[in-house]
Every structure is written in C-alpha cells, then in structure tokens.
PDB file of C-alpha atoms in Angstrom:
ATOM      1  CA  UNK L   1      17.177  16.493 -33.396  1.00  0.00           C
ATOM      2  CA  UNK L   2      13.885  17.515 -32.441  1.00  0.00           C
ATOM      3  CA  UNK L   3      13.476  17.210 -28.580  1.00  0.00           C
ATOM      4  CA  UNK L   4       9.370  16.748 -27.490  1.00  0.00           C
ATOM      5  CA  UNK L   5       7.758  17.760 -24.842  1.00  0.00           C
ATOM      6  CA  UNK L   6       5.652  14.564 -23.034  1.00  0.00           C
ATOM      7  CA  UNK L   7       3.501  16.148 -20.198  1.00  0.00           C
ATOM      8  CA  UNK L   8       3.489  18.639 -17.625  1.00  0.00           C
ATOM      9  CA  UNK L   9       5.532  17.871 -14.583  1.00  0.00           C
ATOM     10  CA  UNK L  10       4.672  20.119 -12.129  1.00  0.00           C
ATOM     11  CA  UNK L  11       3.393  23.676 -11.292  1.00  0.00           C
ATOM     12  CA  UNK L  12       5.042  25.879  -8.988  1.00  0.00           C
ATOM     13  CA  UNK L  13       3.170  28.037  -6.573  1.00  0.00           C
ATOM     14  CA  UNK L  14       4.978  30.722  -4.393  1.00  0.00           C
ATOM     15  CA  UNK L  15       2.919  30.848  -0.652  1.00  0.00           C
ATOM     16  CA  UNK L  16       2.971  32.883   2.325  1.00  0.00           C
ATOM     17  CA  UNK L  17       2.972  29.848   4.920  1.00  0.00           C
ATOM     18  CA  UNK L  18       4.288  26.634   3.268  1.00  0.00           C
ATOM     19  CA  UNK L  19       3.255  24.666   6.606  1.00  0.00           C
ATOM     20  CA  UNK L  20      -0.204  26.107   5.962  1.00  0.00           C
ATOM     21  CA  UNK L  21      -0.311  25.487   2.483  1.00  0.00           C
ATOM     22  CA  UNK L  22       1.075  21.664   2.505  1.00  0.00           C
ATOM     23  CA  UNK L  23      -1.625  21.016   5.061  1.00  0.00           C
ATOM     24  CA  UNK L  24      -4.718  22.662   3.412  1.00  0.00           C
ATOM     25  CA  UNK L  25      -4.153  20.735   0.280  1.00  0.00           C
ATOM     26  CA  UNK L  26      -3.535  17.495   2.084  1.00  0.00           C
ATOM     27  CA  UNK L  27      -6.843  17.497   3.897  1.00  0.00           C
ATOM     28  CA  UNK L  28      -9.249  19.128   1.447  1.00  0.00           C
ATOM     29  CA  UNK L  29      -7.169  17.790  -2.193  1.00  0.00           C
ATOM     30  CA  UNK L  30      -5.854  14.567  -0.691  1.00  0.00           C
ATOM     31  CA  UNK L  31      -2.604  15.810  -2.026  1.00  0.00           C
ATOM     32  CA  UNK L  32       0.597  14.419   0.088  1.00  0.00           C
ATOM     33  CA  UNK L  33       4.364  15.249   0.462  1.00  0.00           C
ATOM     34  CA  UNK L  34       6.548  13.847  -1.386  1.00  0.00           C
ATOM     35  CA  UNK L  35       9.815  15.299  -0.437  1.00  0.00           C
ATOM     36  CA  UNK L  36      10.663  18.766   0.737  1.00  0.00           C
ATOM     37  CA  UNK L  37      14.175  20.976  -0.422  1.00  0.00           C
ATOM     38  CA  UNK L  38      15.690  24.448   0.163  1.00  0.00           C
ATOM     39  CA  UNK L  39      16.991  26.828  -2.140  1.00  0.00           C
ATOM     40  CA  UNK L  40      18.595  30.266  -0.865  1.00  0.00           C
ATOM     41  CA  UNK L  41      16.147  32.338   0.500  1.00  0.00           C
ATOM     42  CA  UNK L  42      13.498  29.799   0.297  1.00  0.00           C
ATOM     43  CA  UNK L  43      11.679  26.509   1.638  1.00  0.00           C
ATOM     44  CA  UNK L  44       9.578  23.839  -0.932  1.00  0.00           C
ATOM     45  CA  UNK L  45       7.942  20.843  -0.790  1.00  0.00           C
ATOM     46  CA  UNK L  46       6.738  18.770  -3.200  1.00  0.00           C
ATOM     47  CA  UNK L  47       3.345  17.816  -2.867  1.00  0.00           C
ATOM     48  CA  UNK L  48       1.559  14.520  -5.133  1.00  0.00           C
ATOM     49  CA  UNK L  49      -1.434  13.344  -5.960  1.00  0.00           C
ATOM     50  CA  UNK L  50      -1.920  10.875  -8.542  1.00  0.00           C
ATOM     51  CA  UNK L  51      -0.132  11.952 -11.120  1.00  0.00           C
ATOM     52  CA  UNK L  52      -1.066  15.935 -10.104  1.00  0.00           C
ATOM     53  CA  UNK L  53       2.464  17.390  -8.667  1.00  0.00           C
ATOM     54  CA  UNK L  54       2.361  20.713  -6.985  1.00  0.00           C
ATOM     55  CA  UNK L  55       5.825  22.285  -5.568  1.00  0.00           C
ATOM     56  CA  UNK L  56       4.939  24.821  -3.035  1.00  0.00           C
ATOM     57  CA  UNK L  57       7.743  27.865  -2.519  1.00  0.00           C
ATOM     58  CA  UNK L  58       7.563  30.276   1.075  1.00  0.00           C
ATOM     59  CA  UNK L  59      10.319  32.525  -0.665  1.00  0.00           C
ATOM     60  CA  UNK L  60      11.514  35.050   1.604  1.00  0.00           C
ATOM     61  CA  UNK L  61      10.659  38.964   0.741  1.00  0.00           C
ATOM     62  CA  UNK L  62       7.563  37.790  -1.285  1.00  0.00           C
ATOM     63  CA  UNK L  63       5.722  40.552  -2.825  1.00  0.00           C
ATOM     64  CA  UNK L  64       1.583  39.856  -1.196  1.00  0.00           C
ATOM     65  CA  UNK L  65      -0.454  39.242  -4.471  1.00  0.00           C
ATOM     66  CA  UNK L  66      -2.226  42.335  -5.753  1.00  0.00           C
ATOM     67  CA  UNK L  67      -6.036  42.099  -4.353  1.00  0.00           C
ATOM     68  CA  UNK L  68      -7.200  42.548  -7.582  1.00  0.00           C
ATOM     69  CA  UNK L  69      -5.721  39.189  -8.549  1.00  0.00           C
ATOM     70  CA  UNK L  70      -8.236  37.889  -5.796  1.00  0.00           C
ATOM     71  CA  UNK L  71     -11.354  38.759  -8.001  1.00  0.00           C
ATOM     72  CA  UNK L  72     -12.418  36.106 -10.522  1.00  0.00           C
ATOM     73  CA  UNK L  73     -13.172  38.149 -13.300  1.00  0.00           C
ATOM     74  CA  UNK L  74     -10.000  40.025 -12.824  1.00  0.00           C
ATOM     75  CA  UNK L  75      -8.224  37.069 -12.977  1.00  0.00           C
ATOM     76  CA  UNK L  76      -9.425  35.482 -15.608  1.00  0.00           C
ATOM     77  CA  UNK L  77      -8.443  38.633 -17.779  1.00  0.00           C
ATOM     78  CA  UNK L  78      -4.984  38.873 -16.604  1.00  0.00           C
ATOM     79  CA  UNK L  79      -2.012  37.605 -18.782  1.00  0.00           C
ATOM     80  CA  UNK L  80       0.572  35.226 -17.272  1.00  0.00           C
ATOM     81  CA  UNK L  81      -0.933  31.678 -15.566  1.00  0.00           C
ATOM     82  CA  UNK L  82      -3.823  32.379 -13.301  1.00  0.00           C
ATOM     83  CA  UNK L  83      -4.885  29.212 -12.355  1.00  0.00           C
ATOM     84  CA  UNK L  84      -4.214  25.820 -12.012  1.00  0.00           C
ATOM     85  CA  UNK L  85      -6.474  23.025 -12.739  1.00  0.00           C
ATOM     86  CA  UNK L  86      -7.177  19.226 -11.360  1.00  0.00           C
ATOM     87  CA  UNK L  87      -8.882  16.306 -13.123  1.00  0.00           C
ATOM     88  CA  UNK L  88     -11.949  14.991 -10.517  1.00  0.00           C
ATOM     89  CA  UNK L  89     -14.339  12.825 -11.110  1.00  0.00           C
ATOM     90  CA  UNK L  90     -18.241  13.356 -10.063  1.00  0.00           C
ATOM     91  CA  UNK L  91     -17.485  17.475 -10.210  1.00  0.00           C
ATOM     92  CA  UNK L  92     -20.530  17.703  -7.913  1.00  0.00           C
ATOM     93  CA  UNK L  93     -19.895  15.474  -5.159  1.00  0.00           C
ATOM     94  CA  UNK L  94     -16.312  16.824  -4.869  1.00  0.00           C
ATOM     95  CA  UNK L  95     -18.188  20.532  -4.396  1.00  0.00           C
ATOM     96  CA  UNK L  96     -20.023  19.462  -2.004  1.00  0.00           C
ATOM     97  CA  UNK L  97     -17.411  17.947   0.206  1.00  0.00           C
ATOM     98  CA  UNK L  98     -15.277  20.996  -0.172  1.00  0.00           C
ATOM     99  CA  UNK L  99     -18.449  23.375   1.067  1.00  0.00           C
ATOM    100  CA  UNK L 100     -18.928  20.669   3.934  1.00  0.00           C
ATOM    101  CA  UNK L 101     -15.078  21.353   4.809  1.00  0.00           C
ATOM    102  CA  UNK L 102     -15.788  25.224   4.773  1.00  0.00           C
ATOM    103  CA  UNK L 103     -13.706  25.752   1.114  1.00  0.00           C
ATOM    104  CA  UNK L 104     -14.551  28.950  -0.438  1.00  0.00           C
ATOM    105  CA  UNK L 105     -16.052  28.286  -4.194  1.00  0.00           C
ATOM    106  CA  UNK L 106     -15.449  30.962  -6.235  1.00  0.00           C
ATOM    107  CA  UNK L 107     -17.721  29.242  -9.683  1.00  0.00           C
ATOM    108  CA  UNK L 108     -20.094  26.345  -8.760  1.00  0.00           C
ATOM    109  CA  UNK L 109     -20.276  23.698 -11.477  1.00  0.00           C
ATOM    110  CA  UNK L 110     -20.618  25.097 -14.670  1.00  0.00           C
ATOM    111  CA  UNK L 111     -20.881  23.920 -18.337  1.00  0.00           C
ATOM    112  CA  UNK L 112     -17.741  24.688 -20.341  1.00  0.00           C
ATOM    113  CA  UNK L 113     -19.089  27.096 -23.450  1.00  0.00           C
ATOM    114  CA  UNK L 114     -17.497  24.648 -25.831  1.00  0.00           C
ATOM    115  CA  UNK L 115     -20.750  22.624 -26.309  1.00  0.00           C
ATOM    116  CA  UNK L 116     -18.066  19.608 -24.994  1.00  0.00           C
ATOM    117  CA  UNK L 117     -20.130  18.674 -22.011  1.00  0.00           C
ATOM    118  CA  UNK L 118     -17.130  19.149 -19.799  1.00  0.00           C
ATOM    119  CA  UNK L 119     -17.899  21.052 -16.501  1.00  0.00           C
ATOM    120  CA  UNK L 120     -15.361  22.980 -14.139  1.00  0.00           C
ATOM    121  CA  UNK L 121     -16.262  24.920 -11.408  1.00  0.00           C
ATOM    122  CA  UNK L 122     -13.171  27.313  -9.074  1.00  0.00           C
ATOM    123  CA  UNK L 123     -12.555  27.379  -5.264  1.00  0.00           C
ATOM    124  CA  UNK L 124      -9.971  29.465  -3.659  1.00  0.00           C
ATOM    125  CA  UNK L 125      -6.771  27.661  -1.697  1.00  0.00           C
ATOM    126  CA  UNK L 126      -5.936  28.918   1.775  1.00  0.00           C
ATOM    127  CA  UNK L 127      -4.389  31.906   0.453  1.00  0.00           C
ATOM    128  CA  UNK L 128      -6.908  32.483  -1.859  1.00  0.00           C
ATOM    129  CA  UNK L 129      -5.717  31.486  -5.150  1.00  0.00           C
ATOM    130  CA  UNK L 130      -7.570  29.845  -7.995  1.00  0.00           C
ATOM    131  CA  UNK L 131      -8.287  25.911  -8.400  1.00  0.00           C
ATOM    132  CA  UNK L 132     -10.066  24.877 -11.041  1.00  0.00           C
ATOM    133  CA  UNK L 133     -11.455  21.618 -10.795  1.00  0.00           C
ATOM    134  CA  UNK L 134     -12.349  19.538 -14.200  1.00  0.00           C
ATOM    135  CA  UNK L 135     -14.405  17.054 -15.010  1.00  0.00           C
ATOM    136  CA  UNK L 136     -14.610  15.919 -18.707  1.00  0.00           C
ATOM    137  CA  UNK L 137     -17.892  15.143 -20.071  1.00  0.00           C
ATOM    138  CA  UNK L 138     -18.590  10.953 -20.339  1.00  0.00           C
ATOM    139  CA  UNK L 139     -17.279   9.400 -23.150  1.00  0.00           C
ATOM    140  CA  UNK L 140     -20.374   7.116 -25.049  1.00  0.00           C
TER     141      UNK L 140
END
C-alpha cells in the first residue's frame, strides 16, 4: 500500500528561552499557544496560527548556533533547513508593521527570480533566526 504524505504539520525549532520565544511570536506573528509538553531534558510548546504550527524546544545543553549561521548569505548556502517560511498577505504592509515593532529585516520585499510575481522578503526572530515571509503573486 502506498502511504501519502498530505501537508506539513509542523516545524520544530530548538530556542534558547522558550518563554521569550512563545512571546515574540505571539505579539509580532499573532501566533498563539496551543498546548505546551515536556520531554527529558526539555520544555515545548506548541504555538498556532491559522493553519501555520510552530513547536518551540528550550532543550537543555543546547549547542549556541554557529554565528556564521546568523549571516544571510551564509545561510542561504548551507545544507540542512535554514529557514522557515509563512504565507501573508499585503507582503508590504506586514514589513512595515514589523519595522514599527522594532523587528530586524534581514531582505525587504523582493521579487522571487522565477518571473512568478511572488515576493518574499526575511526578518530575524528574537534569537535571530530566519523567517521568510511569502506572498504569492495575484491570481487574474
């Protein structure tokens, strides 16, 4: 029998201060917590918006990211997942309220390269890593 896969779930993103973490993305993403869980060695929650899941880890004895991983161009070369990504709508608007709430943006709206007229543009969390942010071009 052929099993299929029907859509992502969730990601999973390790942090150094969960508290921190769960917060930041409630007030600047509008995310919100859906449940929280332990695990040996480690504390989660659950975060939702829409249908966007997130499931935030404080792991004890995590290794600090290497600061090279903080560069965009770096990143973006690096094997393994680098970023994760969130559907918005009016791509502009939503960078502007995240400059208005102090959010570091790493890429300001851009074109994709794919002559799609999709646009993206990449802020940094509270710990610095990678959000993409996605709007697909209007459909005629």
């Amino acid at each position: 029998m052929m099993h299929s896969v029907r859509s992502l779930h969730h990601v999973a993103v390790v942090v150094e201060d969960l508290a921190a973490s769960v917060e930041w993305y409630g007030r600047n993403l509008g995310f919100r917590r859906h449940y929280d869980f332990e695990l040996p060695g480690a504390r989660a929650s659950m975060i939702v918006r829409g249908d966007a899941r997130l499931e935030l880890y404080q792991v004890e004895g995590a290794v600090e990211t290497d600061p090279g991983r903080r560069d965009v161009a770096t990143v973006l070369r690096s094997t393994g997942i680098n970023h994760l990504a969130l559907l918005v709508e009016d791509l502009d608007a939503v960078v502007e309220d995240l400059q208005a709430r102090a959010v570091e943006v790493a890429i300001h709206p851009t074109l994709m390269p794919n002559a799609s007229g999709d646009r993206f543009a990449f802020i940094r969390d509270n710990e610095g890593a990678l959000v993409e942010l996605f709007e697909p071009a209007a459909v005629a």
